[in-house]
Coordinates of C-alpha atoms and ligand atoms in Angstrom, one line a residue:
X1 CA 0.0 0.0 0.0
X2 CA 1.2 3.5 -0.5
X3 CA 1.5 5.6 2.0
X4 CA 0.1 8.8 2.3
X5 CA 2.3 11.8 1.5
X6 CA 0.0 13.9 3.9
X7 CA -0.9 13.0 7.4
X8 CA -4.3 13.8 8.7
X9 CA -5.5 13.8 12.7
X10 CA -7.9 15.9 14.4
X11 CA -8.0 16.2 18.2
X12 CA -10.8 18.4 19.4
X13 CA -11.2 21.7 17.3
X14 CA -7.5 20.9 15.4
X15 CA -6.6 19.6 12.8
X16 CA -3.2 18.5 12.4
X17 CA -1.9 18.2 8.8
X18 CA 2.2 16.7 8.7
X19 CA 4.1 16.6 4.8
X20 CA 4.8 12.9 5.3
X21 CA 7.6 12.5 2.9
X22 CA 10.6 12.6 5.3
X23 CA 13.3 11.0 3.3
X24 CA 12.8 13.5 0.4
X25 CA 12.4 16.4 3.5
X26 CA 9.1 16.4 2.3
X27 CA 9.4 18.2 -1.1
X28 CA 6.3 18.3 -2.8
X29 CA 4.7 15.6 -5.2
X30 CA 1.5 16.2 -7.2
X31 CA 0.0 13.4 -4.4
X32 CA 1.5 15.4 -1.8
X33 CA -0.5 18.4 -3.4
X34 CA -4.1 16.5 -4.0
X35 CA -3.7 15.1 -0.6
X36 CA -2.7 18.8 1.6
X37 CA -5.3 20.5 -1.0
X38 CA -8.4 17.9 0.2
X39 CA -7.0 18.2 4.1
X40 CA -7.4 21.8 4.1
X41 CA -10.6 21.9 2.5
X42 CA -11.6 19.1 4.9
X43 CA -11.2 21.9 7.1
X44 CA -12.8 24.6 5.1
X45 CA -16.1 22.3 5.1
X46 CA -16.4 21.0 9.1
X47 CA -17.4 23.6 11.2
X48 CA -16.4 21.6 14.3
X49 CA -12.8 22.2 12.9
X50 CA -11.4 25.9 14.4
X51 CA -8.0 25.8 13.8
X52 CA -5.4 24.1 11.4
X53 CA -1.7 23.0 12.2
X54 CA 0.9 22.3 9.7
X55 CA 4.0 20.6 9.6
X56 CA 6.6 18.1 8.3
X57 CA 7.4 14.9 9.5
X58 CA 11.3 13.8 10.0
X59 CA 14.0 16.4 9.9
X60 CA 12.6 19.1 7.5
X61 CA 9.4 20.9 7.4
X62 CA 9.5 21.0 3.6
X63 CA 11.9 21.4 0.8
X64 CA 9.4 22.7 -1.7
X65 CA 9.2 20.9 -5.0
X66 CA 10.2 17.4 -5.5
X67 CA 12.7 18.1 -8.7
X68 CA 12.7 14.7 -9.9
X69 CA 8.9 14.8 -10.0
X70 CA 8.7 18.2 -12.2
X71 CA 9.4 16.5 -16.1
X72 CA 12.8 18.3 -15.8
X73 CA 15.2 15.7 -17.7
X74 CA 19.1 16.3 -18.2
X75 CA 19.4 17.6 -21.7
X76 CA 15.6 17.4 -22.1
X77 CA 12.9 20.0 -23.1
X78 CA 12.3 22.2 -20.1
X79 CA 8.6 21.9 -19.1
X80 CA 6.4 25.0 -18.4
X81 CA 7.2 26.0 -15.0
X82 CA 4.3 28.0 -14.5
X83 CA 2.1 25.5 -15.3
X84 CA 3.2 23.9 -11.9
X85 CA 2.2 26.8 -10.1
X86 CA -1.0 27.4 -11.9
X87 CA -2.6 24.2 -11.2
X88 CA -0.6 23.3 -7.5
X89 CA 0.9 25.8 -5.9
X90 CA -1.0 29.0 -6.6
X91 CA -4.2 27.1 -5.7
X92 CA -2.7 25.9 -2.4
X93 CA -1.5 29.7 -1.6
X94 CA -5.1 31.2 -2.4
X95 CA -6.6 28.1 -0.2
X96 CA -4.6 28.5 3.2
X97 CA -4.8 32.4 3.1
X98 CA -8.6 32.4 2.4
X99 CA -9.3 29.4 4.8
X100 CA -12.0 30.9 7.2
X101 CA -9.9 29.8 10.0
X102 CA -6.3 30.4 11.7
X103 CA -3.6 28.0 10.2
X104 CA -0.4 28.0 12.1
X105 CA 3.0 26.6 10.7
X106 CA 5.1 24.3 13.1
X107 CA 8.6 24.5 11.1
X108 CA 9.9 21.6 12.5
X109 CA 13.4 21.8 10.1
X110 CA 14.9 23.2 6.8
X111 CA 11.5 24.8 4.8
X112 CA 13.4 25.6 1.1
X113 CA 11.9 26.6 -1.9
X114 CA 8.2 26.2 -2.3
X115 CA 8.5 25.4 1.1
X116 CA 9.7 28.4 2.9
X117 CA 6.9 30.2 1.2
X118 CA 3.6 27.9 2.1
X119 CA 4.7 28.2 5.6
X120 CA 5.0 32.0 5.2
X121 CA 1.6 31.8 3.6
X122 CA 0.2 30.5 7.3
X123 CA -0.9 32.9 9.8
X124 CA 1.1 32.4 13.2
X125 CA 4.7 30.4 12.1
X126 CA 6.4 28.9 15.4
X127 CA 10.1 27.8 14.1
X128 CA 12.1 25.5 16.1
X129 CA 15.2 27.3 16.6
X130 CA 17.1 25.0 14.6
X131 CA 14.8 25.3 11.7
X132 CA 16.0 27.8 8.8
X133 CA 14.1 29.6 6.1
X134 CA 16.2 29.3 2.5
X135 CA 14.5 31.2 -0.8
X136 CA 16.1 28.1 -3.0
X137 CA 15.1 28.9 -6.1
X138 CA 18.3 31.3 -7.2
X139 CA 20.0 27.9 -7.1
X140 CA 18.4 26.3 -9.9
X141 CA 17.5 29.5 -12.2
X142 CA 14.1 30.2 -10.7
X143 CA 12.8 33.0 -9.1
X144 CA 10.6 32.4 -5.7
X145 CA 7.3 31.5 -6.2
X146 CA 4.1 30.1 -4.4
X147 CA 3.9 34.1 -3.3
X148 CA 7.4 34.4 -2.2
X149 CA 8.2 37.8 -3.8
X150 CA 4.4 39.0 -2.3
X151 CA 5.0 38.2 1.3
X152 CA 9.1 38.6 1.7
X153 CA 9.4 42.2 1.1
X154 CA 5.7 42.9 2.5
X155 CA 7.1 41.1 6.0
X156 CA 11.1 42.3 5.8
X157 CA 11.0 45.0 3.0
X158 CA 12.3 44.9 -0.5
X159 CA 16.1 45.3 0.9
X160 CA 16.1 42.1 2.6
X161 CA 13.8 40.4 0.2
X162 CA 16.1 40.9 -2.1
X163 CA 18.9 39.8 -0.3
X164 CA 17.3 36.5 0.5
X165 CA 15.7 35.9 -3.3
X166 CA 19.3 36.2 -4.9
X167 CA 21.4 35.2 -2.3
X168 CA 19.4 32.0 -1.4
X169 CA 21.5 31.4 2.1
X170 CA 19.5 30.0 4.7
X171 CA 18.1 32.6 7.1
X172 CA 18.1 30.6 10.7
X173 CA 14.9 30.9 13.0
X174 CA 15.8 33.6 15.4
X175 CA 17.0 35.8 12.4
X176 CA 13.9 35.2 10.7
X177 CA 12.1 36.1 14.0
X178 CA 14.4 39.2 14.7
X179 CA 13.5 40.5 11.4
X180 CA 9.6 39.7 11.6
X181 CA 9.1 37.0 8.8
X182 CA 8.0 34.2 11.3
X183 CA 6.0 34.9 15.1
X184 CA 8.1 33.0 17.2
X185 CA 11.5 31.0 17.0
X186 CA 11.5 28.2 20.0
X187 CA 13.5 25.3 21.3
X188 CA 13.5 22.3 19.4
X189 CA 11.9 20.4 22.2
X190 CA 9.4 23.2 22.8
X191 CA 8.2 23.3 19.3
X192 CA 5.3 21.1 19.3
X193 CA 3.9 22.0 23.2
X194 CA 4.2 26.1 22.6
X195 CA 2.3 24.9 18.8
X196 CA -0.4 23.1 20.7
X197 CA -0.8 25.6 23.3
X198 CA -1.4 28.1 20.5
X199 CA -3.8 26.0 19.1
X200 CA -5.7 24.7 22.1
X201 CA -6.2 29.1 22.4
X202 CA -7.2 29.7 18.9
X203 CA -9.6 26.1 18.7
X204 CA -12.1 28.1 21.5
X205 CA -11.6 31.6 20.1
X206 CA -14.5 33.2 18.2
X207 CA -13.0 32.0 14.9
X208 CA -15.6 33.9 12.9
X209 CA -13.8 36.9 14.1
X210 CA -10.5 35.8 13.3
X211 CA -11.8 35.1 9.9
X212 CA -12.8 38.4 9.3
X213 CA -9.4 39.5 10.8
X214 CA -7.9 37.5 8.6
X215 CA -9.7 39.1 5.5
X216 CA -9.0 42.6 6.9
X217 CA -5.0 42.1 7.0
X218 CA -5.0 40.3 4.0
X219 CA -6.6 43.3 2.0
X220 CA -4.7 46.0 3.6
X221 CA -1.6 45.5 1.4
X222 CA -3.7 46.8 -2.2
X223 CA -6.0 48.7 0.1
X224 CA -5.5 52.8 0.6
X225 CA -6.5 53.7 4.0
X226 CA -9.8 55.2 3.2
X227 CA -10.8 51.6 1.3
X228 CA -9.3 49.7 4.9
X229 CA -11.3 52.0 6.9
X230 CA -14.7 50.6 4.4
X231 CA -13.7 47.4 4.9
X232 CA -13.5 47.4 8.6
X233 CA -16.8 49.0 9.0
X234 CA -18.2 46.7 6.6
X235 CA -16.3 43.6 8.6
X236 CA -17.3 45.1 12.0
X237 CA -20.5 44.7 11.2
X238 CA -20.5 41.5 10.6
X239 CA -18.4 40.3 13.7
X240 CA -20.6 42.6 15.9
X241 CA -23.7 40.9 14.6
X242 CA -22.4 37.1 15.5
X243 CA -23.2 35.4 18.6
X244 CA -19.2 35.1 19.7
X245 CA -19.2 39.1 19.7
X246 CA -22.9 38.5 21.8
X247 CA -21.6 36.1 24.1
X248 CA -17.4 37.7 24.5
X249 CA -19.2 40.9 25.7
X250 CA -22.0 39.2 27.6
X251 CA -18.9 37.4 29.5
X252 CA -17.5 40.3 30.3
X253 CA -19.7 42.0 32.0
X254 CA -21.2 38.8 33.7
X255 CA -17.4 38.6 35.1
X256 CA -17.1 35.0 33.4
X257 CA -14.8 32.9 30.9
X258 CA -16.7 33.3 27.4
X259 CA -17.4 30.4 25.8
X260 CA -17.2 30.2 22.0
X261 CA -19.1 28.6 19.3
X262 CA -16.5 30.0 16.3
X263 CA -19.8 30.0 14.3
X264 CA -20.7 32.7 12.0
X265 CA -24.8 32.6 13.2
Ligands
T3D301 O1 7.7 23.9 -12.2 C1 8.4 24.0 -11.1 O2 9.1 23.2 -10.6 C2 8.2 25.3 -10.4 C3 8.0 25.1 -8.9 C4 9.0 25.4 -8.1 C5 8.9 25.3 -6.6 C6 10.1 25.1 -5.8 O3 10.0 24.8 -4.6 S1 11.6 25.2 -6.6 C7 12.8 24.9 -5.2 C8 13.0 23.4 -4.9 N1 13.7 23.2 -3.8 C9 15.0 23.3 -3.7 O4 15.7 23.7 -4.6 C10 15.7 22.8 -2.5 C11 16.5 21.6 -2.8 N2 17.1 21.0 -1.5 C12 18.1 21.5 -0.9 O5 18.7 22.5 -1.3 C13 18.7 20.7 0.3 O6 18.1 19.4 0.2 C14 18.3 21.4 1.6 C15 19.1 22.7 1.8 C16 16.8 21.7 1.7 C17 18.7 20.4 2.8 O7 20.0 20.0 2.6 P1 20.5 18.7 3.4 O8 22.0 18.6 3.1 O9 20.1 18.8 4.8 O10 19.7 17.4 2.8 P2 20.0 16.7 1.4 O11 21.0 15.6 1.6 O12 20.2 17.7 0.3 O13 18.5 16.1 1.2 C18 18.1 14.8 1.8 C19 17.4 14.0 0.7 O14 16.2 14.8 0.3 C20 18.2 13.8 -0.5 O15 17.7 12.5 -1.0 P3 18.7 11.2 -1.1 O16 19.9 11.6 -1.8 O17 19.0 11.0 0.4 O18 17.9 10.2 -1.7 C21 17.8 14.9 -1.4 O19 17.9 14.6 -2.8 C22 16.3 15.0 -1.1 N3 15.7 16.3 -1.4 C23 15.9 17.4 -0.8 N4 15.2 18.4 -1.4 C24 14.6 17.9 -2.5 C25 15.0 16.5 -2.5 N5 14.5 15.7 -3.5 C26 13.7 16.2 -4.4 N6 13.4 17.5 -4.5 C27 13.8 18.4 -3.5 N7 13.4 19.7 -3.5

């Protein structure tokens, strides 16, 4: 039997997802790519699901695509490399950062390539501190993809962005912390207890609102501040109107622990 290239186990309200490829550091395979796409969207459909972990299994988180699974042969026709992106990775991208919930990245090891950038794609990234961050691609005559030239320079500037696009040297956890690319850089042996305390938080939170918080951050970066200020009137009113925002006030003024559905009605 094969086995699967994506791991899938849900405890409570998370969902943990683990790249399960950890002789190859987890590069990506088209399975690999059916079988994270169909977890997440797993997620996307059960409401009882309020928060989505992802990781690697083995040494690495990932080290992006598999490049002996891309129809690149020595001395061979070069395939379309964008076709690749248009049918994987760009719909992977668009899938985690519209997910109506928090996903957080456990970078468990080396995330290169591909890799680095779907864990910058997630919303909280803890990094072991032995874990490093390495735009690839300059390496092998691409340029860094699955939104890697959108988010470096939006969370380091263009300066550094650059420096890590053409320079392709690993850029270790604490750096990458230091310089605000990932949330938090942590022992090794922390790792997974400071990810599962995050997500045991976010699982009771009123995910609804973290949705729309989501939305709002995500549109700043084309938005000019007039159009932000629409959109969080327009968002407000919608978090204002579900029961979490009913039941978070309600709890405080009772003096109590609120208690969470995460649903939007
Ligand atoms: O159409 C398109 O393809 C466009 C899409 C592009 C998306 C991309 O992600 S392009 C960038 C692809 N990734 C890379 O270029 C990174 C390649 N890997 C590395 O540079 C190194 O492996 C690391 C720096 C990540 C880690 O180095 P190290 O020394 O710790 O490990 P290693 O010995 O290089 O790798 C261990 C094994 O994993 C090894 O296999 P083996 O020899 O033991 O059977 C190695 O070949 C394999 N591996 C690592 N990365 C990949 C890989 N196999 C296939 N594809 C990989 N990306």
């Amino acid at each position: 039997m094969t086995e699967r290239t994506v791991l899938s186990m849900r405890s409570g309200g998370v969902l943990r997802l683990t790249l399960n490829r950890p002789d190859k550091l987890n590069s990506f395979t088209r399975a690999m790519h059916a079988e994270l796409r169909a977890g997440l969207e797993a997620a996307a459909a059960d409401p009882d699901c309020r928060v989505v972990v992802l990781t690697g299994a083995g040494r690495a988180f990932s080290a992006g695509q598999d490049l002996a699974d891309t129809g690149w042969a020595i001395g061979g026709v070069a395939p379309d490399a964008g076709a690749l992106l248009e049918e994987a990775y760009n719909p992977l991208i668009q899938l985690i950062t519209t997910l109506e919930k928090p996903v957080i990245a456990a970078v468990n090891g080396v995330a290169a390539g591909a890799g680095a950038n779907i864990a910058l794609a997630c919303d909280l990234v803890l990094a072991a501190r032995s874990a490093s961050f390495i735009q690839a691609f300059a390496k092998i005559g691409l340029i860094p993809d699955a939104g890697g030239t959108w988010v470096l320079p939006r969370l380091v500037g263009a300066a550094r962005a650059r420096g890590l696009a053409m320079l392709a040297e690993p850029l270790p956890a604490e750096k990458a912390e230091a310089w605000g690319l990932i949330w938090k850089a942590v022992d090794d042996d922390r790792l997974q207890a400071e990810v599962a305390a995050v997500a045991d938080k976010l699982a009771v939170a009123a995910t609804y609102g973290l949705a729309l918080t989501k939305r709002a951050i995500a549109a700043s970066s084309t938005n000019t501040l007039a159009a932000q200020l629409d959109l969080e009137c327009e968002l407000q009113r919608l978090a204002g109107a579900s029961p979490d925002c009913a039941e978070g006030i309600g709890a405080f003024l009772q003096k109590r622990p609120a208690k969470f559905s995460g649903r939007k009605a």
